[in-house]
PDB file of N, CA and C in Angstrom:
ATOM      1  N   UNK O 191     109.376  90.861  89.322  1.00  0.00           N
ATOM      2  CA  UNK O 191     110.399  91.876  89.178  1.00  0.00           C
ATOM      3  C   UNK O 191     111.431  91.675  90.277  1.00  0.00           C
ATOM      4  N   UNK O 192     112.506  91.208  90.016  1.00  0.00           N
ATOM      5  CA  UNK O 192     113.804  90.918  90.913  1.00  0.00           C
ATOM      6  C   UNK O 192     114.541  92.390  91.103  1.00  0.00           C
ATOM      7  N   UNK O 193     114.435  93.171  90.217  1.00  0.00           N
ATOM      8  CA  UNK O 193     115.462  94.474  90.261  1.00  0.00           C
ATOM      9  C   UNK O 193     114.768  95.258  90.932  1.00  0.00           C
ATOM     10  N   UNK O 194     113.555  95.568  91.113  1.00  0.00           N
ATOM     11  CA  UNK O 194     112.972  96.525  91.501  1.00  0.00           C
ATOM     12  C   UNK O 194     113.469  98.051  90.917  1.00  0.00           C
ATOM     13  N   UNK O 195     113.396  97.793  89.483  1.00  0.00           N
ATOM     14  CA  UNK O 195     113.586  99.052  88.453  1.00  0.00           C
ATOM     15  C   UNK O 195     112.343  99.390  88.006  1.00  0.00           C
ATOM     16  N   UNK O 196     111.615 100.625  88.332  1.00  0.00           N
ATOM     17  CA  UNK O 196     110.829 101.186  87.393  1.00  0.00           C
ATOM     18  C   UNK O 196     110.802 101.490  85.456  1.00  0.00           C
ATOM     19  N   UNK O 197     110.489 100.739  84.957  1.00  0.00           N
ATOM     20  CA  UNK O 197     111.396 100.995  83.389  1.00  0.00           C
ATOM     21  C   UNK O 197     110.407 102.330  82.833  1.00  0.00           C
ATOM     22  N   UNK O 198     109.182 102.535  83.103  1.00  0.00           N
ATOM     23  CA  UNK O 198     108.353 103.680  82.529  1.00  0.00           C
ATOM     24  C   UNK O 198     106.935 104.196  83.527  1.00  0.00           C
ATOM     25  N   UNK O 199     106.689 105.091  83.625  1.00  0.00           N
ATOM     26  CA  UNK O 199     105.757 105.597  84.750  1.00  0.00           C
ATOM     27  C   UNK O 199     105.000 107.103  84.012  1.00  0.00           C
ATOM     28  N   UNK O 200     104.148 106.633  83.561  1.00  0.00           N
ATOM     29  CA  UNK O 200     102.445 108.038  83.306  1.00  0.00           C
ATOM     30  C   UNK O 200     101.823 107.878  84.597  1.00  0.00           C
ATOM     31  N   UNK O 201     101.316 109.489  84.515  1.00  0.00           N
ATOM     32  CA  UNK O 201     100.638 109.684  85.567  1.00  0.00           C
ATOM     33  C   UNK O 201      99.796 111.062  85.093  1.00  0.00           C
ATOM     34  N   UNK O 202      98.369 111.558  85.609  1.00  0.00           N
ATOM     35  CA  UNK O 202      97.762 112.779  85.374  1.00  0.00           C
ATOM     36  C   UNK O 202      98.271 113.899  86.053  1.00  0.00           C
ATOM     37  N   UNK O 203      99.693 113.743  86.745  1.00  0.00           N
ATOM     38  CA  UNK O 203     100.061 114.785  86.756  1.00  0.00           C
ATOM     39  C   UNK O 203     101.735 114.776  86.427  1.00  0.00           C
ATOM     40  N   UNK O 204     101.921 114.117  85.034  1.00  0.00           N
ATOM     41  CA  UNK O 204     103.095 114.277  83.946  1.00  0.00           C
ATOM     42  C   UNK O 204     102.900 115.359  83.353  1.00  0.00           C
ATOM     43  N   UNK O 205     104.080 116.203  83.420  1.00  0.00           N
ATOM     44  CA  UNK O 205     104.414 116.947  82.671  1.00  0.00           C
ATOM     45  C   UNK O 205     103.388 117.267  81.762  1.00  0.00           C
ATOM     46  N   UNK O 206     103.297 116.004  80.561  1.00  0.00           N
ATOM     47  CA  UNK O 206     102.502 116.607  79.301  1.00  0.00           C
ATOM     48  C   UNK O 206     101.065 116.019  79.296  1.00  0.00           C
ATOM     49  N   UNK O 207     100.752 115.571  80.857  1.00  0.00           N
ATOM     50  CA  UNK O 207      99.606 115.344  80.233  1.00  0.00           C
ATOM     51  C   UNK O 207      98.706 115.985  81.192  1.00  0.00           C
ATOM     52  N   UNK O 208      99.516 116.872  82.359  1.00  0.00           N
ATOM     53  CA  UNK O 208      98.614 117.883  82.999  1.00  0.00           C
ATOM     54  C   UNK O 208      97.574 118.423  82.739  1.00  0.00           C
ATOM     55  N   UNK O 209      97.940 119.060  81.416  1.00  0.00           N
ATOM     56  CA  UNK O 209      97.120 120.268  81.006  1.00  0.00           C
ATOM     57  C   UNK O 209      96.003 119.466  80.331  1.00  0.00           C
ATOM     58  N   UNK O 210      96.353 118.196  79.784  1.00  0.00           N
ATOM     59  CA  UNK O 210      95.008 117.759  79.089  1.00  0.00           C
ATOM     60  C   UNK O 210      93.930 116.602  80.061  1.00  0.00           C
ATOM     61  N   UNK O 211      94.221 116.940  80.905  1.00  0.00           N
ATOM     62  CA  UNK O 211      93.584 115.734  82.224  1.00  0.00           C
ATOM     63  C   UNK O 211      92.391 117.025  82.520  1.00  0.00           C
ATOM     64  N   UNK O 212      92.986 118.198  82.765  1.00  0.00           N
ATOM     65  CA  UNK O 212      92.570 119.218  83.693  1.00  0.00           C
ATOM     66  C   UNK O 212      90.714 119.203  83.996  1.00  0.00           C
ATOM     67  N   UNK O 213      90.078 119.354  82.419  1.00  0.00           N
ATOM     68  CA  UNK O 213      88.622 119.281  81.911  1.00  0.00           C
ATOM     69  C   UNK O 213      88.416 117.934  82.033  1.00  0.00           C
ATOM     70  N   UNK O 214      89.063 116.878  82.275  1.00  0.00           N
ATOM     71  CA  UNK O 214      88.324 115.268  81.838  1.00  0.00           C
ATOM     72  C   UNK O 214      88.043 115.025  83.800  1.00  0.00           C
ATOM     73  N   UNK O 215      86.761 113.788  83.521  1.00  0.00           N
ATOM     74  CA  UNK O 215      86.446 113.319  84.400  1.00  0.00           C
ATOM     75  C   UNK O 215      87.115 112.189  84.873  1.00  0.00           C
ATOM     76  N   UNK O 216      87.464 111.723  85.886  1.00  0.00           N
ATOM     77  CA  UNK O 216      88.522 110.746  86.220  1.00  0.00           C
ATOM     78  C   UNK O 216      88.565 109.508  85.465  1.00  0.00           C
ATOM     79  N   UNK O 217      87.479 109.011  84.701  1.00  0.00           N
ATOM     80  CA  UNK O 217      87.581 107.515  84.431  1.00  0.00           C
ATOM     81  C   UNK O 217      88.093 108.321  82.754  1.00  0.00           C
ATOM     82  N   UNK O 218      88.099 109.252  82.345  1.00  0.00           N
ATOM     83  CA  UNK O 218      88.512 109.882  80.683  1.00  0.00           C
ATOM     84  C   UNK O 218      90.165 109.784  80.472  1.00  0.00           C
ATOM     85  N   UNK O 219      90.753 110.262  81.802  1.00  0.00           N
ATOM     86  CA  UNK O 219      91.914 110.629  82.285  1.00  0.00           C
ATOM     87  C   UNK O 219      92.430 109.378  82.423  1.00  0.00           C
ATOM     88  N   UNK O 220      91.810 108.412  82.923  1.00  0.00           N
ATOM     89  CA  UNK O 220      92.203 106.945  83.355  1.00  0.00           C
ATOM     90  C   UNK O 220      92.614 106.108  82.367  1.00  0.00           C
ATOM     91  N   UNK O 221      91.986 106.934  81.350  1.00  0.00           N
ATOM     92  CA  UNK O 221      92.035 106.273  79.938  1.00  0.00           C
ATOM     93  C   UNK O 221      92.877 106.741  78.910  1.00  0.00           C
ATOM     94  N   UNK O 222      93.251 108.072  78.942  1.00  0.00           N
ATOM     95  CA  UNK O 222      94.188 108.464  78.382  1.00  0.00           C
ATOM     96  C   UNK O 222      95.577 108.335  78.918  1.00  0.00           C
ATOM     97  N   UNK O 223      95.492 107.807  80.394  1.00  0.00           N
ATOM     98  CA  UNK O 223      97.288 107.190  80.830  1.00  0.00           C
ATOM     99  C   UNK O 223      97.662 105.948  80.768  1.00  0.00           C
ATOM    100  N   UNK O 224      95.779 104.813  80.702  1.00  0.00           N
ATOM    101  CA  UNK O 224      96.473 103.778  79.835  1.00  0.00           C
ATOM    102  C   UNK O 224      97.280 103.706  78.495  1.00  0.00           C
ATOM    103  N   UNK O 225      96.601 104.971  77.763  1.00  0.00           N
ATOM    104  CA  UNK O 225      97.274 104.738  76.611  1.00  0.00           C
ATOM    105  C   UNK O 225      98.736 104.903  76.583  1.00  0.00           C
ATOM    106  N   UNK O 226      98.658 106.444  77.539  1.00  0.00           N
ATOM    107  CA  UNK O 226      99.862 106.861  77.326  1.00  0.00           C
ATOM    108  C   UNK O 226     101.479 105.612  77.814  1.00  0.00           C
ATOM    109  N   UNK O 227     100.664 105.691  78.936  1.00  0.00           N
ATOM    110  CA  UNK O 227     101.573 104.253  79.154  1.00  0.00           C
ATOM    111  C   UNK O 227     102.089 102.936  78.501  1.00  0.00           C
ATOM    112  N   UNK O 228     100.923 102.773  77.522  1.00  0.00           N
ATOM    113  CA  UNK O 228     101.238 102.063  76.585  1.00  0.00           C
ATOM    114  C   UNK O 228     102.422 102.664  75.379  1.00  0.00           C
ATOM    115  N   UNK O 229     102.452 103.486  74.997  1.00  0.00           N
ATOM    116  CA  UNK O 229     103.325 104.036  74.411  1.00  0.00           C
ATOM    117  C   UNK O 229     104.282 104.120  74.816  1.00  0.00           C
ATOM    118  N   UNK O 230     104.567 104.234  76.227  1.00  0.00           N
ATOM    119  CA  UNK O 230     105.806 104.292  76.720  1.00  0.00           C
ATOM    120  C   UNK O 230     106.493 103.389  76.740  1.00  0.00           C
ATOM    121  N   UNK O 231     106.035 102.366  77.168  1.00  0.00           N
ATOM    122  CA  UNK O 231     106.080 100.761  77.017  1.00  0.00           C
ATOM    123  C   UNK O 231     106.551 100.296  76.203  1.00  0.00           C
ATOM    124  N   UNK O 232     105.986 100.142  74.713  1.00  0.00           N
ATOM    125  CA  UNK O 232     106.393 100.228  73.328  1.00  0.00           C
ATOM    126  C   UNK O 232     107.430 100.734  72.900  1.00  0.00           C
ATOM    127  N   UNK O 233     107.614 101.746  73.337  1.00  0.00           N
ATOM    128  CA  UNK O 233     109.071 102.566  72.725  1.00  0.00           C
ATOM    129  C   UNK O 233     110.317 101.878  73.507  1.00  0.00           C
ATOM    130  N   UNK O 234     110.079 101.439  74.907  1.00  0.00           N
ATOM    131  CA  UNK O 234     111.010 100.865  74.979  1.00  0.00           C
ATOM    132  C   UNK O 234     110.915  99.002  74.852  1.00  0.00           C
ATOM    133  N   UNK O 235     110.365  98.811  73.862  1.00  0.00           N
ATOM    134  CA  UNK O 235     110.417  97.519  73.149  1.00  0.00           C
ATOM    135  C   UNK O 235     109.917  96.245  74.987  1.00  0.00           C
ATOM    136  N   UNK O 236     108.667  97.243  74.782  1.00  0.00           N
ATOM    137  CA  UNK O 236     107.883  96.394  76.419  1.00  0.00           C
ATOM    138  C   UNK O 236     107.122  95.868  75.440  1.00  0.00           C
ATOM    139  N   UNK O 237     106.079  94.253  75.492  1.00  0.00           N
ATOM    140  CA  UNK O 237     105.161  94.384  74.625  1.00  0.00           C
ATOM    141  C   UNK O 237     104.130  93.573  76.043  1.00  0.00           C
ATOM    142  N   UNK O 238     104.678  93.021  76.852  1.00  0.00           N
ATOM    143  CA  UNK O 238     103.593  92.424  77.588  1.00  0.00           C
ATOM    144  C   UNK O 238     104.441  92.818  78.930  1.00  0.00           C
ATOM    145  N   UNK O 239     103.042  92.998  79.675  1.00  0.00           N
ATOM    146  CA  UNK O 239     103.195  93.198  80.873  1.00  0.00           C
ATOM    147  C   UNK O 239     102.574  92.463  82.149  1.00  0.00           C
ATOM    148  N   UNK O 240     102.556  92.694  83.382  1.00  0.00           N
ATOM    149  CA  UNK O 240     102.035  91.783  84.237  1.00  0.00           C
ATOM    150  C   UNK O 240     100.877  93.357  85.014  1.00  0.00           C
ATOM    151  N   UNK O 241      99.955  93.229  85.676  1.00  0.00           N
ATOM    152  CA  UNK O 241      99.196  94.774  85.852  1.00  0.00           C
ATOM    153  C   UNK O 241      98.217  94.031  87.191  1.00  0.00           C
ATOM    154  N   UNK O 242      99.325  94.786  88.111  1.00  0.00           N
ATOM    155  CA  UNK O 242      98.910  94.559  89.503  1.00  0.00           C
ATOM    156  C   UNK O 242      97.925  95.287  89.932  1.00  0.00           C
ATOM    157  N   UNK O 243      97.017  94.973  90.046  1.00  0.00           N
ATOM    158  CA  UNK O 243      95.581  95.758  90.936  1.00  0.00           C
ATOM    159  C   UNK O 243      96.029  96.780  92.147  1.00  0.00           C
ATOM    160  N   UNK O 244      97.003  96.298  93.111  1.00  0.00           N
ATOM    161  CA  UNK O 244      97.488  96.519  94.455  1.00  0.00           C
ATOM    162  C   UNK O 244      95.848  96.220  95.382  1.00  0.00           C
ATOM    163  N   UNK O 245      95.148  95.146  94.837  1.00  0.00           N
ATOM    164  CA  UNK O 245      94.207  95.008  95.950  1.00  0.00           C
ATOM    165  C   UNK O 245      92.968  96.075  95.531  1.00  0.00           C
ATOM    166  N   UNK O 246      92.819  96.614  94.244  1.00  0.00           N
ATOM    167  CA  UNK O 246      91.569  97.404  93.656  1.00  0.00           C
ATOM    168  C   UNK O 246      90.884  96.939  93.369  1.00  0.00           C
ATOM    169  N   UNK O 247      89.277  96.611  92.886  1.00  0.00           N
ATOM    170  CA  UNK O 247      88.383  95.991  92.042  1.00  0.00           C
ATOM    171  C   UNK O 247      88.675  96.151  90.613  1.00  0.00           C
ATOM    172  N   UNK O 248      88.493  95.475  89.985  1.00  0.00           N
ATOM    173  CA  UNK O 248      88.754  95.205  88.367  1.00  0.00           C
ATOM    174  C   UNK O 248      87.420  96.328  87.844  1.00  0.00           C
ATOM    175  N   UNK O 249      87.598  97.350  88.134  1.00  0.00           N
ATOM    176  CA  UNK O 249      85.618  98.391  87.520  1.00  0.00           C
ATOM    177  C   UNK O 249      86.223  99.593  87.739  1.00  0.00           C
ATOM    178  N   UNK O 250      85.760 100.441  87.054  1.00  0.00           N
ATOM    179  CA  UNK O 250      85.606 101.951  86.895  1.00  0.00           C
ATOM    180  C   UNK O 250      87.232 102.542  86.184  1.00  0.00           C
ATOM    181  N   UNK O 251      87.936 103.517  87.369  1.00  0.00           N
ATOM    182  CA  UNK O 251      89.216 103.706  86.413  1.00  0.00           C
ATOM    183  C   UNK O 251      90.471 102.788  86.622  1.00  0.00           C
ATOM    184  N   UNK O 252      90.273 101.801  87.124  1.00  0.00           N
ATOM    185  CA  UNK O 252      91.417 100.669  86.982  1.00  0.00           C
ATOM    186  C   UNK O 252      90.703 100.328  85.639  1.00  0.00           C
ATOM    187  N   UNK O 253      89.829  99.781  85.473  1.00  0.00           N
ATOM    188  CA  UNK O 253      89.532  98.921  84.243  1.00  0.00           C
ATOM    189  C   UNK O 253      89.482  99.945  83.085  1.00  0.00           C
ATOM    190  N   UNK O 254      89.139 100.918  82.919  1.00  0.00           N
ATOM    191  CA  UNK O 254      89.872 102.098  82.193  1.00  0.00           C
ATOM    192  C   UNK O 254      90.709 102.427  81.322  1.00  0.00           C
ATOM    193  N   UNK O 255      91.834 102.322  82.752  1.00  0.00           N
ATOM    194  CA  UNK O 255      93.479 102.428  82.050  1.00  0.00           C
ATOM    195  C   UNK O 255      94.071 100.989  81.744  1.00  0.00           C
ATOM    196  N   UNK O 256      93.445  99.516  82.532  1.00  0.00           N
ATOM    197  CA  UNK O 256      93.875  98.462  81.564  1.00  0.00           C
ATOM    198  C   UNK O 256      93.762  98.306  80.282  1.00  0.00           C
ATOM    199  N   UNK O 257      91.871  98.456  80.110  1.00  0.00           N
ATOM    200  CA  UNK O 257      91.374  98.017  78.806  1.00  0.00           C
ATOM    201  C   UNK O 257      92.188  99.308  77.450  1.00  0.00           C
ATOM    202  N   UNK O 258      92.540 100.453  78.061  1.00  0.00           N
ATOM    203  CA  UNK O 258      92.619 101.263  77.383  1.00  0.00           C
ATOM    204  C   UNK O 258      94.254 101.220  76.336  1.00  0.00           C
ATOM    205  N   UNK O 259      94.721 100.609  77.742  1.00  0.00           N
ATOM    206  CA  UNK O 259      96.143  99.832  77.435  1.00  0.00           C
ATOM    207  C   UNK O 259      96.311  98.968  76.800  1.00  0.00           C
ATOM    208  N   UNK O 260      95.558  98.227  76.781  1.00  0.00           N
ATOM    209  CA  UNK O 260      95.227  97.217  75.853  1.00  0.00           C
ATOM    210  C   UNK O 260      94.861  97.159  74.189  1.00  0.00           C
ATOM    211  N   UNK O 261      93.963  98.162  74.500  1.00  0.00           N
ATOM    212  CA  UNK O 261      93.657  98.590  72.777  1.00  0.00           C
ATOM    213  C   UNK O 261      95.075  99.154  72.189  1.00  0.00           C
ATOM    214  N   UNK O 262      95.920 100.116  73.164  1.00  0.00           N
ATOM    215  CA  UNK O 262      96.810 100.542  72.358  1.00  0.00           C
ATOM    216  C   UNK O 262      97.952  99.529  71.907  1.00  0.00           C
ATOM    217  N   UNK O 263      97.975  98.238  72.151  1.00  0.00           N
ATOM    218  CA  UNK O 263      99.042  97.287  72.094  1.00  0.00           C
ATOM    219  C   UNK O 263      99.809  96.596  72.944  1.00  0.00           C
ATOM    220  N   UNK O 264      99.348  96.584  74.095  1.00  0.00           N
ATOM    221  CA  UNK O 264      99.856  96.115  75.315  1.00  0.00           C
ATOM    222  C   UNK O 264      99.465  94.946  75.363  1.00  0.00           C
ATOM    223  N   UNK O 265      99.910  94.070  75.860  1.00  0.00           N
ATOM    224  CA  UNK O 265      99.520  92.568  76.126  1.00  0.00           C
ATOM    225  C   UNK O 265      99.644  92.360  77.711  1.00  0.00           C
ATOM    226  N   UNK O 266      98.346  92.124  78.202  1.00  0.00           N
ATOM    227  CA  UNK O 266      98.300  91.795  79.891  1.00  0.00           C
ATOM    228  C   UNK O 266      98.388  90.170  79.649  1.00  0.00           C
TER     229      UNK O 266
END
């Protein structure tokens, strides 16, 4: 990334997905912002991405919100 532009950003505490994180356990939540992210992605005609760890282990809710991203159409 040369521009250092954010093009789309989910998070469990977006707007719309506050309220439905609230009851889930962190790795559920982890999984519903891969998706969501994936969607976001998509809409703006993203289809592959690059998905930086920042130095995390590849297990629990990193691997989560990748794999979860993944099912929805994302290409890592």
């Amino acid at each position: 990334d040369t521009g250092g532009k954010t093009l789309c950003a989910v998070s469990t505490v977006s707007p719309d997905l506050r309220d439905q994180v609230k009851d889930l356990d962190k790795t559920a939540a982890a999984k519903l912002v891969g998706r969501r992210v994936a969607e976001a992605a998509k809409s703006q005609g993203i289809e592959k991405v690059v998905f930086d760890r920042n130095g995390f282990l590849y297990h629990g809710r990193v691997k989560a919100l990748s794999e979860s991203a993944r099912e929805a159409g994302l290409v890592f």
